[in-house]
Amino acid sequence: MLWPLATLVGAAAGFALASIPGALLGGLLGQVIDRRLGIRSWAALRERLGGRAAPRDDELLFVMLGRLAKSGGRVQQAHIRQARAEMQRLALNEADKGRAIAAFDRGKTGRDNLRGPLLRRRHDGEALLRACWRMAWADAEVGQDERELILLWGTWLQVPSATQETFSAAYAPRRGPPSSSGDSYQQALRLLGVSADSEPGQIKRAYRRLLSRHHPDKLAGSGASPERVREATETTRELRNAYALIRQRRGFR
């Protein structure tokens, strides 16, 4: 009896895979996953695959924070304190705090698919990611799993990795002597999305565009939440400081 070619090829491939030792096969699969999906941790892989359930918009932030807190294997007291700080930052009432705690505990299970909810929240993605970086730095050190998760979430929220690095640096604990003026200048350039050789006019346009996008008065007038307005106020202050530093360094008005 003649076997179909596809059947023979499949059988040969199965035999070849069966003959590869488990450790080697795992390594090969890991390389494929890393190259094709850009994933370098099991936590990020689980997040990419997703779960069956998806949190509501009012649960999303604290589900994300719970996921981050648990990603290192154990939730620490610093994580719990940071979750409470976020509740205070949002000025939640007692009922809302109860729902936030439930969402945080739910996030620790890692069963939620966050991709869809995050795709819907691109309008306030930066506020969500800032809160995530605050949680990641709560224990004074960002683990690889935490970093991979936040960067993956950032791709769904369409927040550039350079902006994420600025957020991370803003909440990292200060160690040793203060950063040099050169480091501050580079951070200012990244925040405005320009380079050291950009023309003054290009820098001004980038600054004004970002300032218009994040201005708290504009967001408040459009009915944005108090949290978004507070985040916009903080971002506006960072933009002004960055622009002032670049102007001073480059010598233009």
PDB file of C-alpha atoms in Angstrom:
ATOM      1  CA  MET A   1       0.000   0.000   0.000  1.00  0.00           C
ATOM      2  CA  LEU A   2       1.332   3.469  -0.902  1.00  0.00           C
ATOM      3  CA  TRP A   3       1.343   5.974   1.956  1.00  0.00           C
ATOM      4  CA  PRO A   4       0.632   9.653   1.200  1.00  0.00           C
ATOM      5  CA  LEU A   5       3.785  11.762   1.072  1.00  0.00           C
ATOM      6  CA  ALA A   6       2.561  14.075   3.862  1.00  0.00           C
ATOM      7  CA  THR A   7       2.063  11.073   6.145  1.00  0.00           C
ATOM      8  CA  LEU A   8       5.581   9.827   5.460  1.00  0.00           C
ATOM      9  CA  VAL A   9       7.090  13.256   6.052  1.00  0.00           C
ATOM     10  CA  GLY A  10       5.138  13.667   9.287  1.00  0.00           C
ATOM     11  CA  ALA A  11       6.227  10.241  10.495  1.00  0.00           C
ATOM     12  CA  ALA A  12       9.846  11.025   9.685  1.00  0.00           C
ATOM     13  CA  ALA A  13       9.646  14.332  11.526  1.00  0.00           C
ATOM     14  CA  GLY A  14       8.057  12.646  14.533  1.00  0.00           C
ATOM     15  CA  PHE A  15      10.815  10.006  14.565  1.00  0.00           C
ATOM     16  CA  ALA A  16      13.457  12.737  14.361  1.00  0.00           C
ATOM     17  CA  LEU A  17      11.948  14.643  17.274  1.00  0.00           C
ATOM     18  CA  ALA A  18      11.609  11.464  19.291  1.00  0.00           C
ATOM     19  CA  SER A  19      15.304  10.781  18.824  1.00  0.00           C
ATOM     20  CA  ILE A  20      16.332  14.184  20.240  1.00  0.00           C
ATOM     21  CA  PRO A  21      17.097  14.156  23.990  1.00  0.00           C
ATOM     22  CA  GLY A  22      14.589  16.070  26.089  1.00  0.00           C
ATOM     23  CA  ALA A  23      17.025  18.733  27.286  1.00  0.00           C
ATOM     24  CA  LEU A  24      18.240  19.438  23.761  1.00  0.00           C
ATOM     25  CA  LEU A  25      14.692  19.559  22.384  1.00  0.00           C
ATOM     26  CA  GLY A  26      13.704  21.986  25.128  1.00  0.00           C
ATOM     27  CA  GLY A  27      16.640  24.198  24.261  1.00  0.00           C
ATOM     28  CA  LEU A  28      15.756  24.191  20.565  1.00  0.00           C
ATOM     29  CA  LEU A  29      12.133  25.060  21.284  1.00  0.00           C
ATOM     30  CA  GLY A  30      13.264  27.805  23.635  1.00  0.00           C
ATOM     31  CA  GLN A  31      15.394  29.367  20.905  1.00  0.00           C
ATOM     32  CA  VAL A  32      12.468  29.279  18.468  1.00  0.00           C
ATOM     33  CA  ILE A  33      10.174  30.947  21.014  1.00  0.00           C
ATOM     34  CA  ASP A  34      12.761  33.598  21.789  1.00  0.00           C
ATOM     35  CA  ARG A  35      13.422  34.430  18.118  1.00  0.00           C
ATOM     36  CA  ARG A  36       9.850  34.352  16.826  1.00  0.00           C
ATOM     37  CA  LEU A  37       7.983  35.874  19.765  1.00  0.00           C
ATOM     38  CA  GLY A  38      10.646  38.003  21.426  1.00  0.00           C
ATOM     39  CA  ILE A  39      10.008  36.276  24.765  1.00  0.00           C
ATOM     40  CA  ARG A  40      12.834  35.603  27.181  1.00  0.00           C
ATOM     41  CA  SER A  41      11.001  34.373  30.284  1.00  0.00           C
ATOM     42  CA  TRP A  42       8.319  31.815  31.138  1.00  0.00           C
ATOM     43  CA  ALA A  43       6.232  34.552  32.777  1.00  0.00           C
ATOM     44  CA  ALA A  44       6.106  36.487  29.513  1.00  0.00           C
ATOM     45  CA  LEU A  45       5.337  33.294  27.584  1.00  0.00           C
ATOM     46  CA  ARG A  46       2.376  32.531  29.851  1.00  0.00           C
ATOM     47  CA  GLU A  47       1.181  36.095  29.392  1.00  0.00           C
ATOM     48  CA  ARG A  48       1.479  35.848  25.604  1.00  0.00           C
ATOM     49  CA  LEU A  49      -0.539  32.629  25.558  1.00  0.00           C
ATOM     50  CA  GLY A  50      -3.133  34.175  27.849  1.00  0.00           C
ATOM     51  CA  GLY A  51      -5.915  32.687  29.898  1.00  0.00           C
ATOM     52  CA  ARG A  52      -9.616  32.269  29.346  1.00  0.00           C
ATOM     53  CA  ALA A  53     -10.911  35.119  31.476  1.00  0.00           C
ATOM     54  CA  ALA A  54     -10.356  38.849  31.049  1.00  0.00           C
ATOM     55  CA  PRO A  55     -10.716  41.482  33.789  1.00  0.00           C
ATOM     56  CA  ARG A  56     -13.088  44.407  33.519  1.00  0.00           C
ATOM     57  CA  ASP A  57     -11.594  47.842  32.923  1.00  0.00           C
ATOM     58  CA  ASP A  58     -12.130  48.837  36.550  1.00  0.00           C
ATOM     59  CA  GLU A  59     -10.212  45.729  37.676  1.00  0.00           C
ATOM     60  CA  LEU A  60      -7.394  45.856  35.154  1.00  0.00           C
ATOM     61  CA  LEU A  61      -4.811  47.949  37.006  1.00  0.00           C
ATOM     62  CA  PHE A  62      -4.867  45.913  40.202  1.00  0.00           C
ATOM     63  CA  VAL A  63      -4.955  42.615  38.304  1.00  0.00           C
ATOM     64  CA  MET A  64      -1.749  43.770  36.579  1.00  0.00           C
ATOM     65  CA  LEU A  65      -0.191  44.778  39.894  1.00  0.00           C
ATOM     66  CA  GLY A  66      -1.076  41.431  41.428  1.00  0.00           C
ATOM     67  CA  ARG A  67       0.456  39.622  38.450  1.00  0.00           C
ATOM     68  CA  LEU A  68       3.673  41.582  38.839  1.00  0.00           C
ATOM     69  CA  ALA A  69       3.866  41.067  42.591  1.00  0.00           C
ATOM     70  CA  LYS A  70       3.535  37.300  42.177  1.00  0.00           C
ATOM     71  CA  SER A  71       5.811  36.984  39.134  1.00  0.00           C
ATOM     72  CA  GLY A  72       8.895  36.587  41.319  1.00  0.00           C
ATOM     73  CA  GLY A  73       7.296  33.625  43.105  1.00  0.00           C
ATOM     74  CA  ARG A  74       6.301  35.296  46.367  1.00  0.00           C
ATOM     75  CA  VAL A  75       4.359  38.452  47.166  1.00  0.00           C
ATOM     76  CA  GLN A  76       6.346  40.573  49.603  1.00  0.00           C
ATOM     77  CA  GLN A  77       5.154  43.123  52.122  1.00  0.00           C
ATOM     78  CA  ALA A  78       6.654  45.850  49.933  1.00  0.00           C
ATOM     79  CA  HIS A  79       4.291  44.810  47.146  1.00  0.00           C
ATOM     80  CA  ILE A  80       1.285  44.963  49.451  1.00  0.00           C
ATOM     81  CA  ARG A  81       2.330  48.400  50.692  1.00  0.00           C
ATOM     82  CA  GLN A  82       2.673  49.594  47.115  1.00  0.00           C
ATOM     83  CA  ALA A  83      -0.779  48.282  46.216  1.00  0.00           C
ATOM     84  CA  ARG A  84      -2.193  50.227  49.161  1.00  0.00           C
ATOM     85  CA  ALA A  85      -0.280  53.312  48.011  1.00  0.00           C
ATOM     86  CA  GLU A  86      -1.900  53.008  44.588  1.00  0.00           C
ATOM     87  CA  MET A  87      -5.334  52.811  46.236  1.00  0.00           C
ATOM     88  CA  GLN A  88      -4.524  55.975  48.165  1.00  0.00           C
ATOM     89  CA  ARG A  89      -3.184  57.620  45.022  1.00  0.00           C
ATOM     90  CA  LEU A  90      -6.517  56.936  43.316  1.00  0.00           C
ATOM     91  CA  ALA A  91      -8.451  58.141  46.379  1.00  0.00           C
ATOM     92  CA  LEU A  92     -10.545  54.962  46.469  1.00  0.00           C
ATOM     93  CA  ASN A  93     -13.394  54.662  48.939  1.00  0.00           C
ATOM     94  CA  GLU A  94     -13.816  51.584  51.114  1.00  0.00           C
ATOM     95  CA  ALA A  95     -16.013  49.744  48.629  1.00  0.00           C
ATOM     96  CA  ASP A  96     -13.592  50.431  45.775  1.00  0.00           C
ATOM     97  CA  LYS A  97     -10.666  49.345  47.949  1.00  0.00           C
ATOM     98  CA  GLY A  98     -12.377  46.020  48.537  1.00  0.00           C
ATOM     99  CA  ARG A  99     -12.765  45.512  44.795  1.00  0.00           C
ATOM    100  CA  ALA A 100      -9.142  46.529  44.229  1.00  0.00           C
ATOM    101  CA  ILE A 101      -7.937  43.993  46.795  1.00  0.00           C
ATOM    102  CA  ALA A 102     -10.008  41.277  45.121  1.00  0.00           C
ATOM    103  CA  ALA A 103      -8.555  42.239  41.724  1.00  0.00           C
ATOM    104  CA  PHE A 104      -5.018  42.183  43.152  1.00  0.00           C
ATOM    105  CA  ASP A 105      -5.573  38.681  44.557  1.00  0.00           C
ATOM    106  CA  ARG A 106      -7.065  37.613  41.239  1.00  0.00           C
ATOM    107  CA  GLY A 107      -4.012  38.898  39.408  1.00  0.00           C
ATOM    108  CA  LYS A 108      -1.749  36.709  41.515  1.00  0.00           C
ATOM    109  CA  THR A 109      -3.324  33.602  39.994  1.00  0.00           C
ATOM    110  CA  GLY A 110      -2.103  34.554  36.512  1.00  0.00           C
ATOM    111  CA  ARG A 111      -5.250  33.195  34.876  1.00  0.00           C
ATOM    112  CA  ASP A 112      -6.443  36.350  33.130  1.00  0.00           C
ATOM    113  CA  ASN A 113      -5.850  37.212  29.506  1.00  0.00           C
ATOM    114  CA  LEU A 114      -4.776  40.851  29.581  1.00  0.00           C
ATOM    115  CA  ARG A 115      -4.150  41.443  25.893  1.00  0.00           C
ATOM    116  CA  GLY A 116      -7.698  42.429  24.949  1.00  0.00           C
ATOM    117  CA  PRO A 117      -8.267  44.774  27.908  1.00  0.00           C
ATOM    118  CA  LEU A 118      -4.897  46.455  27.311  1.00  0.00           C
ATOM    119  CA  LEU A 119      -5.614  46.977  23.634  1.00  0.00           C
ATOM    120  CA  ARG A 120      -8.732  48.867  24.710  1.00  0.00           C
ATOM    121  CA  ARG A 121      -6.827  51.016  27.209  1.00  0.00           C
ATOM    122  CA  ARG A 122      -4.228  52.562  24.912  1.00  0.00           C
ATOM    123  CA  HIS A 123      -5.605  56.017  25.706  1.00  0.00           C
ATOM    124  CA  ASP A 124      -4.251  55.788  29.257  1.00  0.00           C
ATOM    125  CA  GLY A 125      -1.484  53.235  28.716  1.00  0.00           C
ATOM    126  CA  GLU A 126       1.229  55.450  30.168  1.00  0.00           C
ATOM    127  CA  ALA A 127      -0.638  55.805  33.475  1.00  0.00           C
ATOM    128  CA  LEU A 128      -1.019  52.020  33.721  1.00  0.00           C
ATOM    129  CA  LEU A 129       2.644  51.419  32.965  1.00  0.00           C
ATOM    130  CA  ARG A 130       3.830  54.021  35.443  1.00  0.00           C
ATOM    131  CA  ALA A 131       1.898  52.203  38.160  1.00  0.00           C
ATOM    132  CA  CYS A 132       3.432  48.908  37.021  1.00  0.00           C
ATOM    133  CA  TRP A 133       6.970  50.265  37.244  1.00  0.00           C
ATOM    134  CA  ARG A 134       6.221  51.610  40.712  1.00  0.00           C
ATOM    135  CA  MET A 135       5.120  48.123  41.732  1.00  0.00           C
ATOM    136  CA  ALA A 136       8.127  46.489  40.067  1.00  0.00           C
ATOM    137  CA  TRP A 137      10.531  48.738  41.980  1.00  0.00           C
ATOM    138  CA  ALA A 138       8.624  48.371  45.283  1.00  0.00           C
ATOM    139  CA  ASP A 139      11.155  45.829  46.591  1.00  0.00           C
ATOM    140  CA  ALA A 140      14.087  47.911  45.248  1.00  0.00           C
ATOM    141  CA  GLU A 141      14.864  45.475  42.435  1.00  0.00           C
ATOM    142  CA  VAL A 142      13.143  44.640  39.142  1.00  0.00           C
ATOM    143  CA  GLY A 143      13.264  40.933  38.318  1.00  0.00           C
ATOM    144  CA  GLN A 144      13.561  39.623  34.784  1.00  0.00           C
ATOM    145  CA  ASP A 145       9.997  38.286  34.798  1.00  0.00           C
ATOM    146  CA  GLU A 146       8.639  41.650  35.962  1.00  0.00           C
ATOM    147  CA  ARG A 147      10.562  43.511  33.295  1.00  0.00           C
ATOM    148  CA  GLU A 148       9.472  41.147  30.514  1.00  0.00           C
ATOM    149  CA  LEU A 149       5.822  41.437  31.520  1.00  0.00           C
ATOM    150  CA  ILE A 150       5.800  45.232  31.618  1.00  0.00           C
ATOM    151  CA  LEU A 151       7.597  45.519  28.285  1.00  0.00           C
ATOM    152  CA  LEU A 152       5.138  43.058  26.729  1.00  0.00           C
ATOM    153  CA  TRP A 153       2.181  44.998  28.119  1.00  0.00           C
ATOM    154  CA  GLY A 154       3.771  48.143  26.716  1.00  0.00           C
ATOM    155  CA  THR A 155       3.762  46.705  23.203  1.00  0.00           C
ATOM    156  CA  TRP A 156       0.012  46.091  23.490  1.00  0.00           C
ATOM    157  CA  LEU A 157      -0.466  49.623  24.814  1.00  0.00           C
ATOM    158  CA  GLN A 158       1.757  51.018  22.030  1.00  0.00           C
ATOM    159  CA  VAL A 159       4.109  52.751  24.442  1.00  0.00           C
ATOM    160  CA  PRO A 160       7.691  52.890  23.063  1.00  0.00           C
ATOM    161  CA  SER A 161      10.363  50.983  24.944  1.00  0.00           C
ATOM    162  CA  ALA A 162      12.389  54.201  25.310  1.00  0.00           C
ATOM    163  CA  THR A 163       9.472  55.785  27.165  1.00  0.00           C
ATOM    164  CA  GLN A 164       9.241  52.716  29.362  1.00  0.00           C
ATOM    165  CA  GLU A 165      12.928  53.017  30.237  1.00  0.00           C
ATOM    166  CA  THR A 166      12.257  56.591  31.309  1.00  0.00           C
ATOM    167  CA  PHE A 167       9.425  55.424  33.559  1.00  0.00           C
ATOM    168  CA  SER A 168      11.622  52.722  35.063  1.00  0.00           C
ATOM    169  CA  ALA A 169      14.445  55.162  35.756  1.00  0.00           C
ATOM    170  CA  ALA A 170      12.025  57.607  37.385  1.00  0.00           C
ATOM    171  CA  TYR A 171      10.968  55.084  40.043  1.00  0.00           C
ATOM    172  CA  ALA A 172      14.265  53.257  40.545  1.00  0.00           C
ATOM    173  CA  PRO A 173      15.743  53.807  44.017  1.00  0.00           C
ATOM    174  CA  ARG A 174      18.747  56.092  44.140  1.00  0.00           C
ATOM    175  CA  ARG A 175      21.974  54.212  44.736  1.00  0.00           C
ATOM    176  CA  GLY A 176      25.363  55.791  45.256  1.00  0.00           C
ATOM    177  CA  PRO A 177      26.138  59.306  44.003  1.00  0.00           C
ATOM    178  CA  PRO A 178      23.542  61.242  42.002  1.00  0.00           C
ATOM    179  CA  SER A 179      23.475  60.607  38.273  1.00  0.00           C
ATOM    180  CA  SER A 180      25.779  62.754  36.180  1.00  0.00           C
ATOM    181  CA  SER A 181      24.548  65.665  34.112  1.00  0.00           C
ATOM    182  CA  GLY A 182      25.334  63.603  31.003  1.00  0.00           C
ATOM    183  CA  ASP A 183      22.948  60.871  32.130  1.00  0.00           C
ATOM    184  CA  SER A 184      20.236  63.447  32.856  1.00  0.00           C
ATOM    185  CA  TYR A 185      20.719  64.982  29.415  1.00  0.00           C
ATOM    186  CA  GLN A 186      20.344  61.603  27.699  1.00  0.00           C
ATOM    187  CA  GLN A 187      17.201  60.879  29.710  1.00  0.00           C
ATOM    188  CA  ALA A 188      15.779  64.272  28.690  1.00  0.00           C
ATOM    189  CA  LEU A 189      16.436  63.511  25.017  1.00  0.00           C
ATOM    190  CA  ARG A 190      14.720  60.118  25.317  1.00  0.00           C
ATOM    191  CA  LEU A 191      11.719  61.646  27.059  1.00  0.00           C
ATOM    192  CA  LEU A 192      11.177  64.128  24.201  1.00  0.00           C
ATOM    193  CA  GLY A 193      11.929  61.496  21.557  1.00  0.00           C
ATOM    194  CA  VAL A 194      14.775  63.466  19.979  1.00  0.00           C
ATOM    195  CA  SER A 195      18.516  62.969  19.577  1.00  0.00           C
ATOM    196  CA  ALA A 196      21.581  65.017  20.486  1.00  0.00           C
ATOM    197  CA  ASP A 197      21.940  66.227  16.884  1.00  0.00           C
ATOM    198  CA  SER A 198      18.267  67.192  16.372  1.00  0.00           C
ATOM    199  CA  GLU A 199      17.667  70.742  15.184  1.00  0.00           C
ATOM    200  CA  PRO A 200      16.278  73.230  17.755  1.00  0.00           C
ATOM    201  CA  GLY A 201      13.077  73.582  15.724  1.00  0.00           C
ATOM    202  CA  GLN A 202      12.551  69.816  15.763  1.00  0.00           C
ATOM    203  CA  ILE A 203      13.096  69.727  19.530  1.00  0.00           C
ATOM    204  CA  LYS A 204      10.618  72.551  20.071  1.00  0.00           C
ATOM    205  CA  ARG A 205       7.969  70.848  17.938  1.00  0.00           C
ATOM    206  CA  ALA A 206       8.435  67.536  19.791  1.00  0.00           C
ATOM    207  CA  TYR A 207       8.149  69.307  23.142  1.00  0.00           C
ATOM    208  CA  ARG A 208       5.003  71.224  22.186  1.00  0.00           C
ATOM    209  CA  ARG A 209       3.368  68.125  20.716  1.00  0.00           C
ATOM    210  CA  LEU A 210       3.986  66.104  23.885  1.00  0.00           C
ATOM    211  CA  LEU A 211       2.957  68.992  26.120  1.00  0.00           C
ATOM    212  CA  SER A 212      -0.316  69.353  24.234  1.00  0.00           C
ATOM    213  CA  ARG A 213      -0.991  65.606  24.450  1.00  0.00           C
ATOM    214  CA  HIS A 214      -0.373  65.375  28.196  1.00  0.00           C
ATOM    215  CA  HIS A 215      -1.558  68.776  29.428  1.00  0.00           C
ATOM    216  CA  PRO A 216      -3.735  68.149  32.524  1.00  0.00           C
ATOM    217  CA  ASP A 217      -6.177  71.005  31.777  1.00  0.00           C
ATOM    218  CA  LYS A 218      -6.925  69.536  28.366  1.00  0.00           C
ATOM    219  CA  LEU A 219      -7.517  66.064  29.825  1.00  0.00           C
ATOM    220  CA  ALA A 220      -9.660  67.415  32.670  1.00  0.00           C
ATOM    221  CA  GLY A 221     -11.824  69.259  30.141  1.00  0.00           C
ATOM    222  CA  SER A 222     -12.338  66.061  28.165  1.00  0.00           C
ATOM    223  CA  GLY A 223     -13.656  64.213  31.224  1.00  0.00           C
ATOM    224  CA  ALA A 224     -10.527  62.198  32.055  1.00  0.00           C
ATOM    225  CA  SER A 225     -10.342  60.372  35.375  1.00  0.00           C
ATOM    226  CA  PRO A 226      -8.568  62.049  38.339  1.00  0.00           C
ATOM    227  CA  GLU A 227      -5.778  59.483  38.053  1.00  0.00           C
ATOM    228  CA  ARG A 228      -5.132  60.393  34.417  1.00  0.00           C
ATOM    229  CA  VAL A 229      -5.073  64.087  35.313  1.00  0.00           C
ATOM    230  CA  ARG A 230      -2.559  63.460  38.121  1.00  0.00           C
ATOM    231  CA  GLU A 231      -0.365  61.379  35.814  1.00  0.00           C
ATOM    232  CA  ALA A 232      -0.579  64.091  33.155  1.00  0.00           C
ATOM    233  CA  THR A 233       0.495  66.705  35.691  1.00  0.00           C
ATOM    234  CA  GLU A 234       3.540  64.607  36.585  1.00  0.00           C
ATOM    235  CA  THR A 235       4.371  63.991  32.933  1.00  0.00           C
ATOM    236  CA  THR A 236       4.026  67.690  32.116  1.00  0.00           C
ATOM    237  CA  ARG A 237       6.474  68.567  34.869  1.00  0.00           C
ATOM    238  CA  GLU A 238       8.965  65.995  33.564  1.00  0.00           C
ATOM    239  CA  LEU A 239       8.613  67.338  30.013  1.00  0.00           C
ATOM    240  CA  ARG A 240       9.233  70.920  31.114  1.00  0.00           C
ATOM    241  CA  ASN A 241      12.291  69.949  33.126  1.00  0.00           C
ATOM    242  CA  ALA A 242      13.635  67.906  30.202  1.00  0.00           C
ATOM    243  CA  TYR A 243      13.082  70.739  27.730  1.00  0.00           C
ATOM    244  CA  ALA A 244      14.741  73.267  30.040  1.00  0.00           C
ATOM    245  CA  LEU A 245      17.781  71.019  30.412  1.00  0.00           C
ATOM    246  CA  ILE A 246      18.094  70.494  26.640  1.00  0.00           C
ATOM    247  CA  ARG A 247      17.756  74.224  25.960  1.00  0.00           C
ATOM    248  CA  GLN A 248      20.442  74.977  28.519  1.00  0.00           C
ATOM    249  CA  ARG A 249      22.783  72.354  27.083  1.00  0.00           C
ATOM    250  CA  ARG A 250      22.182  73.309  23.446  1.00  0.00           C
ATOM    251  CA  GLY A 251      22.038  77.087  24.069  1.00  0.00           C
ATOM    252  CA  PHE A 252      18.808  78.027  22.285  1.00  0.00           C
ATOM    253  CA  ARG A 253      15.653  79.797  23.430  1.00  0.00           C
TER     254      ARG A 253
END
